[in-house]
């Protein structure tokens, strides 16, 4: 089999890149390790930046998002002294869209099927070969057979645990990492969301987040120690802890109910440089991970897709191979800005095990500035709605 761009990974970044390349007349093949049902069973991001929404519109995949997505003009932050709102629309003239990653991925699969895309599910033992030559290829196993896919370029969209990043020799790449000493216990429930907009809570017992997927589907998180196991958290224990951490005016009226998904996600900041090696280009979680506090993970994958799409179109359609050299540097500038914001939001809103009284006072002073200073709110709003591509 042969294609122009082999895409490893059928998550949001792989599918969005495939959709946009195919619409530009460039052929792709997507190799996904898991079944489609498995990919669509994962509950992940919930907030889309304007840039990602625009890219979905460019890909012709935005119809359901426009219909079912919720536009949020601001977000709430809750502290020991009460709750305040940062109005994105007022501060920077932009909003975000609350629409789940699962829905985005579903919409992308449907659009790819409509274009007749080649997506190979349950592709095992994917391996990348000759990526530093002008004739790279990929091998994989499917139904007991070994297959070879010849291509011109490879996009590694296979997430943090994928095969693409390790294909770059360890001595040729640098990893930057911070692992946070806590995780997020997340719950999805068929309940009315606790509030119209998100609530990020800084509480002495730990961070909490009240989010949603629709008017009848709520998504909540509480910070938990890394040693916690999801089995030790009953639904009731979760609701009790969430209520302790949210403002009284919210927790006293919120609807609770059985969880339909419950999991603990670790938090880390991670960047791999470079993002390209020969004709292999890393995209999304394959190259970087952010703590979800700033709602940047999925959105960074989208800006990577935008930069790589432009570079591949220039190289393939305009015969400008030099454009590909700019992919990594361009993507990394925006990635590091989002890394900083996600680190800042995480450090501001969580309780660290070794936190001193001084650290606590600094958090409170930072939150007070965010509550009372227009310039602080403009900076936060600019980062949260998404910096320009
Ligand atoms: P993905 O990991 O989504 O997709 C990679 C795909 O590659 C997967 O389908 C995988 O099966 C496949 N794959 C892996 N190895 C392969 C191989 N060897 N061969 C073939 N295929 C292979 N972001 C937010 O903004 N907000 C959140 O609340 C949030 N919550 C998260 C919770 C969890 C538990 C996790 C893990 C991430 C969360 N994220 C969140 C980040 C997440 O949304 C990612 O940023 C987003 O999925 C990135 O998309 P991809 O780069 O496509 O990677
Ligand atoms: C979510 O709805 O899952 C969500 C929203 C905002 C975040 C993280 C997660 O910062």
PDB file of N, CA and C and ligand atoms in Angstrom, residues 44-47 184 198 200 209 211-213 219 221 292-295 384, ligand 2:
ATOM      1  N   UNK A  44     -12.354  12.645  27.734  1.00  0.00           N
ATOM      2  CA  UNK A  44     -11.215  13.522  27.931  1.00  0.00           C
ATOM      3  C   UNK A  44     -11.631  14.981  27.930  1.00  0.00           C
ATOM      4  N   UNK A  45     -11.121  15.758  26.999  1.00  0.00           N
ATOM      5  CA  UNK A  45     -11.249  17.221  27.085  1.00  0.00           C
ATOM      6  C   UNK A  45     -12.684  17.701  26.905  1.00  0.00           C
ATOM      7  N   UNK A  46     -12.898  18.941  27.363  1.00  0.00           N
ATOM      8  CA  UNK A  46     -14.258  19.466  27.266  1.00  0.00           C
ATOM      9  C   UNK A  46     -14.357  20.876  26.708  1.00  0.00           C
ATOM     10  N   UNK A  47     -13.245  21.608  26.636  1.00  0.00           N
ATOM     11  CA  UNK A  47     -13.295  23.020  26.240  1.00  0.00           C
ATOM     12  C   UNK A  47     -12.493  23.233  24.960  1.00  0.00           C
ATOM     13  N   UNK A 184      -6.143  13.898  39.156  1.00  0.00           N
ATOM     14  CA  UNK A 184      -7.539  14.337  39.084  1.00  0.00           C
ATOM     15  C   UNK A 184      -8.434  13.106  39.034  1.00  0.00           C
ATOM     16  N   UNK A 198     -18.068  27.060  33.875  1.00  0.00           N
ATOM     17  CA  UNK A 198     -17.171  26.230  34.691  1.00  0.00           C
ATOM     18  C   UNK A 198     -16.825  26.936  35.999  1.00  0.00           C
ATOM     19  N   UNK A 200     -13.657  26.722  38.699  1.00  0.00           N
ATOM     20  CA  UNK A 200     -12.353  26.205  39.152  1.00  0.00           C
ATOM     21  C   UNK A 200     -12.221  26.584  40.626  1.00  0.00           C
ATOM     22  N   UNK A 209     -13.105  21.019  40.123  1.00  0.00           N
ATOM     23  CA  UNK A 209     -13.572  21.654  38.897  1.00  0.00           C
ATOM     24  C   UNK A 209     -14.971  21.145  38.579  1.00  0.00           C
ATOM     25  N   UNK A 211     -17.530  21.105  35.597  1.00  0.00           N
ATOM     26  CA  UNK A 211     -17.647  21.348  34.164  1.00  0.00           C
ATOM     27  C   UNK A 211     -18.879  20.615  33.650  1.00  0.00           C
ATOM     28  N   UNK A 212     -18.993  20.523  32.340  1.00  0.00           N
ATOM     29  CA  UNK A 212     -20.182  19.866  31.798  1.00  0.00           C
ATOM     30  C   UNK A 212     -19.937  19.418  30.357  1.00  0.00           C
ATOM     31  N   UNK A 213     -20.842  18.632  29.819  1.00  0.00           N
ATOM     32  CA  UNK A 213     -20.800  18.238  28.412  1.00  0.00           C
ATOM     33  C   UNK A 213     -22.072  18.721  27.720  1.00  0.00           C
ATOM     34  N   UNK A 219     -19.588  17.055  34.174  1.00  0.00           N
ATOM     35  CA  UNK A 219     -18.234  16.509  34.304  1.00  0.00           C
ATOM     36  C   UNK A 219     -17.596  17.217  35.480  1.00  0.00           C
ATOM     37  N   UNK A 221     -14.321  17.128  38.658  1.00  0.00           N
ATOM     38  CA  UNK A 221     -13.005  16.603  39.052  1.00  0.00           C
ATOM     39  C   UNK A 221     -12.699  17.072  40.467  1.00  0.00           C
ATOM     40  N   UNK A 292      -4.450  19.241  32.732  1.00  0.00           N
ATOM     41  CA  UNK A 292      -5.699  19.714  32.104  1.00  0.00           C
ATOM     42  C   UNK A 292      -6.269  21.001  32.723  1.00  0.00           C
ATOM     43  N   UNK A 293      -5.604  21.545  33.742  1.00  0.00           N
ATOM     44  CA  UNK A 293      -6.124  22.729  34.445  1.00  0.00           C
ATOM     45  C   UNK A 293      -6.411  23.890  33.501  1.00  0.00           C
ATOM     46  N   UNK A 294      -5.604  24.035  32.458  1.00  0.00           N
ATOM     47  CA  UNK A 294      -5.800  25.171  31.554  1.00  0.00           C
ATOM     48  C   UNK A 294      -6.602  24.818  30.311  1.00  0.00           C
ATOM     49  N   UNK A 295      -7.089  23.547  30.244  1.00  0.00           N
ATOM     50  CA  UNK A 295      -7.890  23.071  29.092  1.00  0.00           C
ATOM     51  C   UNK A 295      -7.125  23.287  27.791  1.00  0.00           C
ATOM     52  N   UNK A 384      -6.544  31.667  28.159  1.00  0.00           N
ATOM     53  CA  UNK A 384      -7.564  30.626  28.271  1.00  0.00           C
ATOM     54  C   UNK A 384      -8.333  30.453  26.949  1.00  0.00           C
TER      55      UNK A 384
HETATM   56  C1  LIG B   2     -13.590  19.101  31.131  1.00  0.00           C
HETATM   57  O1  LIG B   2     -14.763  19.519  30.951  1.00  0.00           O
HETATM   58  O2  LIG B   2     -13.284  17.896  31.058  1.00  0.00           O
HETATM   59  C2  LIG B   2     -12.511  20.097  31.458  1.00  0.00           C
HETATM   60  C3  LIG B   2     -12.792  21.449  31.319  1.00  0.00           C
HETATM   61  C4  LIG B   2     -11.794  22.372  31.615  1.00  0.00           C
HETATM   62  C5  LIG B   2     -10.563  21.930  32.073  1.00  0.00           C
HETATM   63  C6  LIG B   2     -10.286  20.566  32.201  1.00  0.00           C
HETATM   64  C7  LIG B   2     -11.280  19.642  31.908  1.00  0.00           C
HETATM   65  O3  LIG B   2      -9.595  22.830  32.388  1.00  0.00           O
END
